mmCIF file of C-alpha atoms in Angstrom:
data_model
loop_
_atom_site.group_PDB
_atom_site.id
_atom_site.type_symbol
_atom_site.label_atom_id
_atom_site.label_comp_id
_atom_site.label_asym_id
_atom_site.label_seq_id
_atom_site.Cartn_x
_atom_site.Cartn_y
_atom_site.Cartn_z
ATOM 1 C CA MET A 1 124.074 93.326 87.879
ATOM 2 C CA ASN A 2 124.771 90.582 90.814
ATOM 3 C CA GLU A 3 127.203 93.862 92.787
ATOM 4 C CA TYR A 4 123.665 95.896 92.328
ATOM 5 C CA LYS A 5 121.185 94.156 94.222
ATOM 6 C CA PRO A 6 123.617 93.700 97.505
ATOM 7 C CA ILE A 7 124.510 97.760 97.260
ATOM 8 C CA VAL A 8 120.641 98.187 96.842
ATOM 9 C CA GLY A 9 120.108 95.917 99.848
ATOM 10 C CA ARG A 10 122.459 97.528 101.668
ATOM 11 C CA ALA A 11 120.792 101.217 101.217
ATOM 12 C CA VAL A 12 117.434 100.072 102.223
ATOM 13 C CA THR A 13 118.787 98.655 105.794
ATOM 14 C CA TRP A 14 120.599 101.459 106.421
ATOM 15 C CA LEU A 15 117.569 103.641 105.219
ATOM 16 C CA THR A 16 115.079 101.454 107.376
ATOM 17 C CA GLN A 17 117.396 101.795 110.348
ATOM 18 C CA ALA A 18 117.971 105.109 110.303
ATOM 19 C CA CYS A 19 114.059 105.511 110.379
ATOM 20 C CA LEU A 20 113.755 103.237 113.501
ATOM 21 C CA GLY A 21 117.088 105.517 115.004
ATOM 22 C CA VAL A 22 115.088 108.548 114.817
ATOM 23 C CA ALA A 23 111.627 106.798 115.725
ATOM 24 C CA MET A 24 113.324 105.263 119.077
ATOM 25 C CA VAL A 25 114.301 109.058 120.066
ATOM 26 C CA LEU A 26 110.871 110.301 119.279
ATOM 27 C CA LEU A 27 110.178 107.611 121.372
ATOM 28 C CA VAL A 28 111.256 109.337 124.803
ATOM 29 C CA LEU A 29 111.024 112.499 123.276
ATOM 30 C CA ILE A 30 107.447 111.399 123.925
ATOM 31 C CA ALA A 31 107.421 110.274 126.967
ATOM 32 C CA VAL A 32 109.627 113.112 128.352
ATOM 33 C CA LEU A 33 106.796 115.077 126.776
ATOM 34 C CA ILE A 34 103.982 113.379 129.014
ATOM 35 C CA VAL A 35 105.874 113.484 131.973
ATOM 36 C CA THR A 36 106.253 117.415 131.474
ATOM 37 C CA GLN A 37 102.481 117.543 131.028
ATOM 38 C CA VAL A 38 101.352 115.733 134.136
ATOM 39 C CA VAL A 39 103.873 117.630 136.101
ATOM 40 C CA ALA A 40 102.589 120.682 134.765
ATOM 41 C CA ARG A 41 99.131 119.989 135.368
ATOM 42 C CA ASN A 42 99.656 118.252 138.488
ATOM 43 C CA LEU A 43 102.211 120.700 140.335
ATOM 44 C CA PHE A 44 101.697 123.886 138.846
ATOM 45 C CA ASP A 45 97.854 123.654 137.998
ATOM 46 C CA THR A 46 98.736 124.548 134.796
ATOM 47 C CA GLY A 47 97.919 123.091 130.706
ATOM 48 C CA LEU A 48 100.677 122.949 128.317
ATOM 49 C CA PRO A 49 98.962 122.616 124.794
ATOM 50 C CA ARG A 50 102.474 123.298 122.866
ATOM 51 C CA VAL A 51 103.829 120.136 124.697
ATOM 52 C CA ASP A 52 100.583 118.213 123.716
ATOM 53 C CA GLU A 53 100.741 118.925 120.182
ATOM 54 C CA ALA A 54 104.557 118.067 120.611
ATOM 55 C CA ALA A 55 103.613 114.758 121.815
ATOM 56 C CA ARG A 56 100.907 114.240 119.272
ATOM 57 C CA PHE A 57 103.597 115.019 116.356
ATOM 58 C CA ALA A 58 106.359 112.887 117.759
ATOM 59 C CA GLY A 59 104.034 109.777 117.720
ATOM 60 C CA ILE A 60 103.107 110.263 114.486
ATOM 61 C CA ALA A 61 106.433 110.774 113.625
ATOM 62 C CA MET A 62 107.290 107.771 115.170
ATOM 63 C CA VAL A 63 105.134 104.783 113.758
ATOM 64 C CA TYR A 64 105.279 106.317 110.126
ATOM 65 C CA LEU A 65 109.622 106.023 110.718
ATOM 66 C CA ALA A 66 109.399 102.714 112.035
ATOM 67 C CA ALA A 67 106.528 100.840 109.763
ATOM 68 C CA PRO A 68 109.420 100.159 106.623
ATOM 69 C CA PHE A 69 112.403 98.776 109.227
ATOM 70 C CA LEU A 70 109.166 96.120 110.589
ATOM 71 C CA LEU A 71 108.191 95.407 106.870
ATOM 72 C CA LEU A 72 112.228 94.956 105.641
ATOM 73 C CA ARG A 73 112.154 92.630 108.276
ATOM 74 C CA GLY A 74 109.251 90.811 108.064
ATOM 75 C CA GLN A 75 108.247 91.785 111.424
ATOM 76 C CA HIS A 76 104.801 93.722 110.941
ATOM 77 C CA VAL A 77 101.754 92.666 111.958
ATOM 78 C CA ALA A 78 100.690 89.739 109.954
ATOM 79 C CA VAL A 79 98.258 86.960 109.918
ATOM 80 C CA THR A 80 100.055 83.977 108.563
ATOM 81 C CA LEU A 81 98.548 81.041 109.432
ATOM 82 C CA LEU A 82 96.535 80.573 106.025
ATOM 83 C CA VAL A 83 99.887 81.128 104.221
ATOM 84 C CA GLU A 84 102.392 79.134 106.189
ATOM 85 C CA LEU A 85 99.714 76.110 105.003
ATOM 86 C CA LEU A 86 100.511 76.605 101.514
ATOM 87 C CA PRO A 87 103.209 75.025 99.533
ATOM 88 C CA ARG A 88 106.247 76.801 98.249
ATOM 89 C CA LEU A 89 104.569 78.659 95.233
ATOM 90 C CA GLY A 90 101.205 79.384 97.497
ATOM 91 C CA ARG A 91 103.808 81.435 99.905
ATOM 92 C CA ARG A 92 105.299 83.151 97.528
ATOM 93 C CA LEU A 93 102.460 84.209 95.647
ATOM 94 C CA CYS A 94 100.834 85.605 98.362
ATOM 95 C CA LEU A 95 103.667 87.737 99.454
ATOM 96 C CA VAL A 96 103.888 89.188 96.508
ATOM 97 C CA VAL A 97 100.247 89.918 96.594
ATOM 98 C CA GLY A 98 100.805 90.918 99.873
ATOM 99 C CA GLU A 99 103.719 93.610 98.825
ATOM 100 C CA LEU A 100 101.525 94.897 96.374
ATOM 101 C CA ALA A 101 99.016 95.671 98.415
ATOM 102 C CA THR A 102 101.647 97.594 100.647
ATOM 103 C CA LEU A 103 102.838 99.230 97.713
ATOM 104 C CA GLY A 104 98.781 100.585 96.520
ATOM 105 C CA PHE A 105 98.304 101.750 99.930
ATOM 106 C CA CYS A 106 101.050 103.901 99.602
ATOM 107 C CA VAL A 107 100.542 105.585 96.398
ATOM 108 C CA LEU A 108 96.848 105.687 97.852
ATOM 109 C CA THR A 109 97.633 107.591 101.045
ATOM 110 C CA LEU A 110 100.467 109.395 99.158
ATOM 111 C CA TYR A 111 97.847 111.188 96.825
ATOM 112 C CA GLY A 112 95.531 111.278 99.677
ATOM 113 C CA PHE A 113 98.099 113.323 101.477
ATOM 114 C CA TYR A 114 98.723 115.461 98.552
ATOM 115 C CA ARG A 115 94.913 116.130 98.329
ATOM 116 C CA PHE A 116 94.863 117.000 101.453
ATOM 117 C CA LEU A 117 98.183 119.509 101.861
ATOM 118 C CA LEU A 118 96.863 121.294 98.866
ATOM 119 C CA ARG A 119 94.415 123.147 100.940
ATOM 120 C CA ALA A 120 95.006 122.181 104.541
ATOM 121 C CA GLY A 121 99.352 122.646 103.634
ATOM 122 C CA ARG A 122 99.619 126.149 103.982
ATOM 123 C CA PHE A 123 97.540 126.552 107.785
ATOM 124 C CA ALA A 124 99.313 125.908 111.270
ATOM 125 C CA THR A 125 98.896 123.732 113.706
ATOM 126 C CA PRO A 126 96.809 125.411 116.708
ATOM 127 C CA ALA A 127 99.140 125.177 119.372
ATOM 128 C CA MET A 128 103.057 125.010 117.852
ATOM 129 C CA GLY A 129 101.896 126.982 114.740
ATOM 130 C CA MET A 130 103.774 124.253 112.696
ATOM 131 C CA PRO A 131 102.794 124.306 109.162
ATOM 132 C CA ASN A 132 100.800 121.423 108.666
ATOM 133 C CA LEU A 133 103.182 120.148 105.895
ATOM 134 C CA TRP A 134 106.195 120.061 108.344
ATOM 135 C CA PHE A 135 103.577 118.657 110.628
ATOM 136 C CA TYR A 136 102.734 115.566 108.136
ATOM 137 C CA MET A 137 106.205 114.902 107.143
ATOM 138 C CA PRO A 138 107.290 112.048 108.555
ATOM 139 C CA ALA A 139 104.218 110.118 107.653
ATOM 140 C CA LEU A 140 104.960 111.294 104.372
ATOM 141 C CA VAL A 141 108.679 110.232 104.253
ATOM 142 C CA GLY A 142 107.366 106.989 106.171
ATOM 143 C CA LEU A 143 105.003 106.341 103.813
ATOM 144 C CA ILE A 144 108.056 106.712 100.907
ATOM 145 C CA PHE A 145 109.825 104.336 102.607
ATOM 146 C CA LEU A 146 107.286 102.162 103.123
ATOM 147 C CA ALA A 147 107.078 101.922 99.576
ATOM 148 C CA VAL A 148 110.557 101.717 98.588
ATOM 149 C CA VAL A 149 110.909 98.542 100.853
ATOM 150 C CA ALA A 150 107.767 97.335 99.457
ATOM 151 C CA ALA A 151 109.554 97.530 95.792
ATOM 152 C CA TYR A 152 112.560 96.095 97.036
ATOM 153 C CA ARG A 153 110.820 93.234 98.301
ATOM 154 C CA LEU A 154 109.091 92.566 95.413
ATOM 155 C CA GLY A 155 112.569 92.951 93.759
ATOM 156 C CA LEU A 156 113.528 90.124 95.646
ATOM 157 C CA LEU A 157 110.669 88.143 95.522
ATOM 158 C CA ALA A 158 110.334 88.607 91.252
ATOM 159 C CA SER A 159 114.087 87.409 91.344
ATOM 160 C CA GLY A 160 113.660 84.125 93.450
ATOM 161 C CA ARG A 161 114.997 85.143 96.244
ATOM 162 C CA GLU A 162 113.650 84.945 99.928
ATOM 163 C CA VAL A 163 112.249 88.007 101.999
ATOM 164 C CA GLU A 164 111.953 87.866 105.639
ATOM 165 C CA GLU A 165 108.588 86.644 106.699
#
C-alpha cells in the first residue's frame, strides 16, 4: 500500500507536466497565429478567419490544460488570508472544502458539457469546420485531469499528508 501512493503521485505529476508542456506549445502557437493575423490585415489587407478561430481554440486549450498542473502545485488563484490565520486543523478543513468544491465544479461542468455537446457536438465551427466535439475536447480533458488532481489532493489530505498550498 505504501508503494501505491508514490506511484499515483508520480503518475499525476507526469500527467500534469505533460499537459503543461502542451499548454506551452499552444502559447507559442497563439503568438504565431496572432502575429500572422496582424501581418495579414496590415500588409495584405485581408482577414484570416481560420487563423482567428485557431487562436481561440489554442487559447481555450491552453487554459484548461494548464489548470491541473497549477492545482497540483498549489499555484492556482487562491485567497488565503483567512486560511493562514487558522490553526492547523482549520487550514486542513478549508483545504478539504476547497478540493471538494473543485471536484464538484469539475463534475457539474463536465455534465454541462455533456448536455451541451449532445446538441452542439454534431455541428462544426464556422471558419475551420472543426466539429464542436473536437473544439471543446481540450477543455473536457483538462477538466477531467483537474478532477483527478483534486481527488488526488483529497486523498493526500485524508491520509494526513501535506499538500502544496
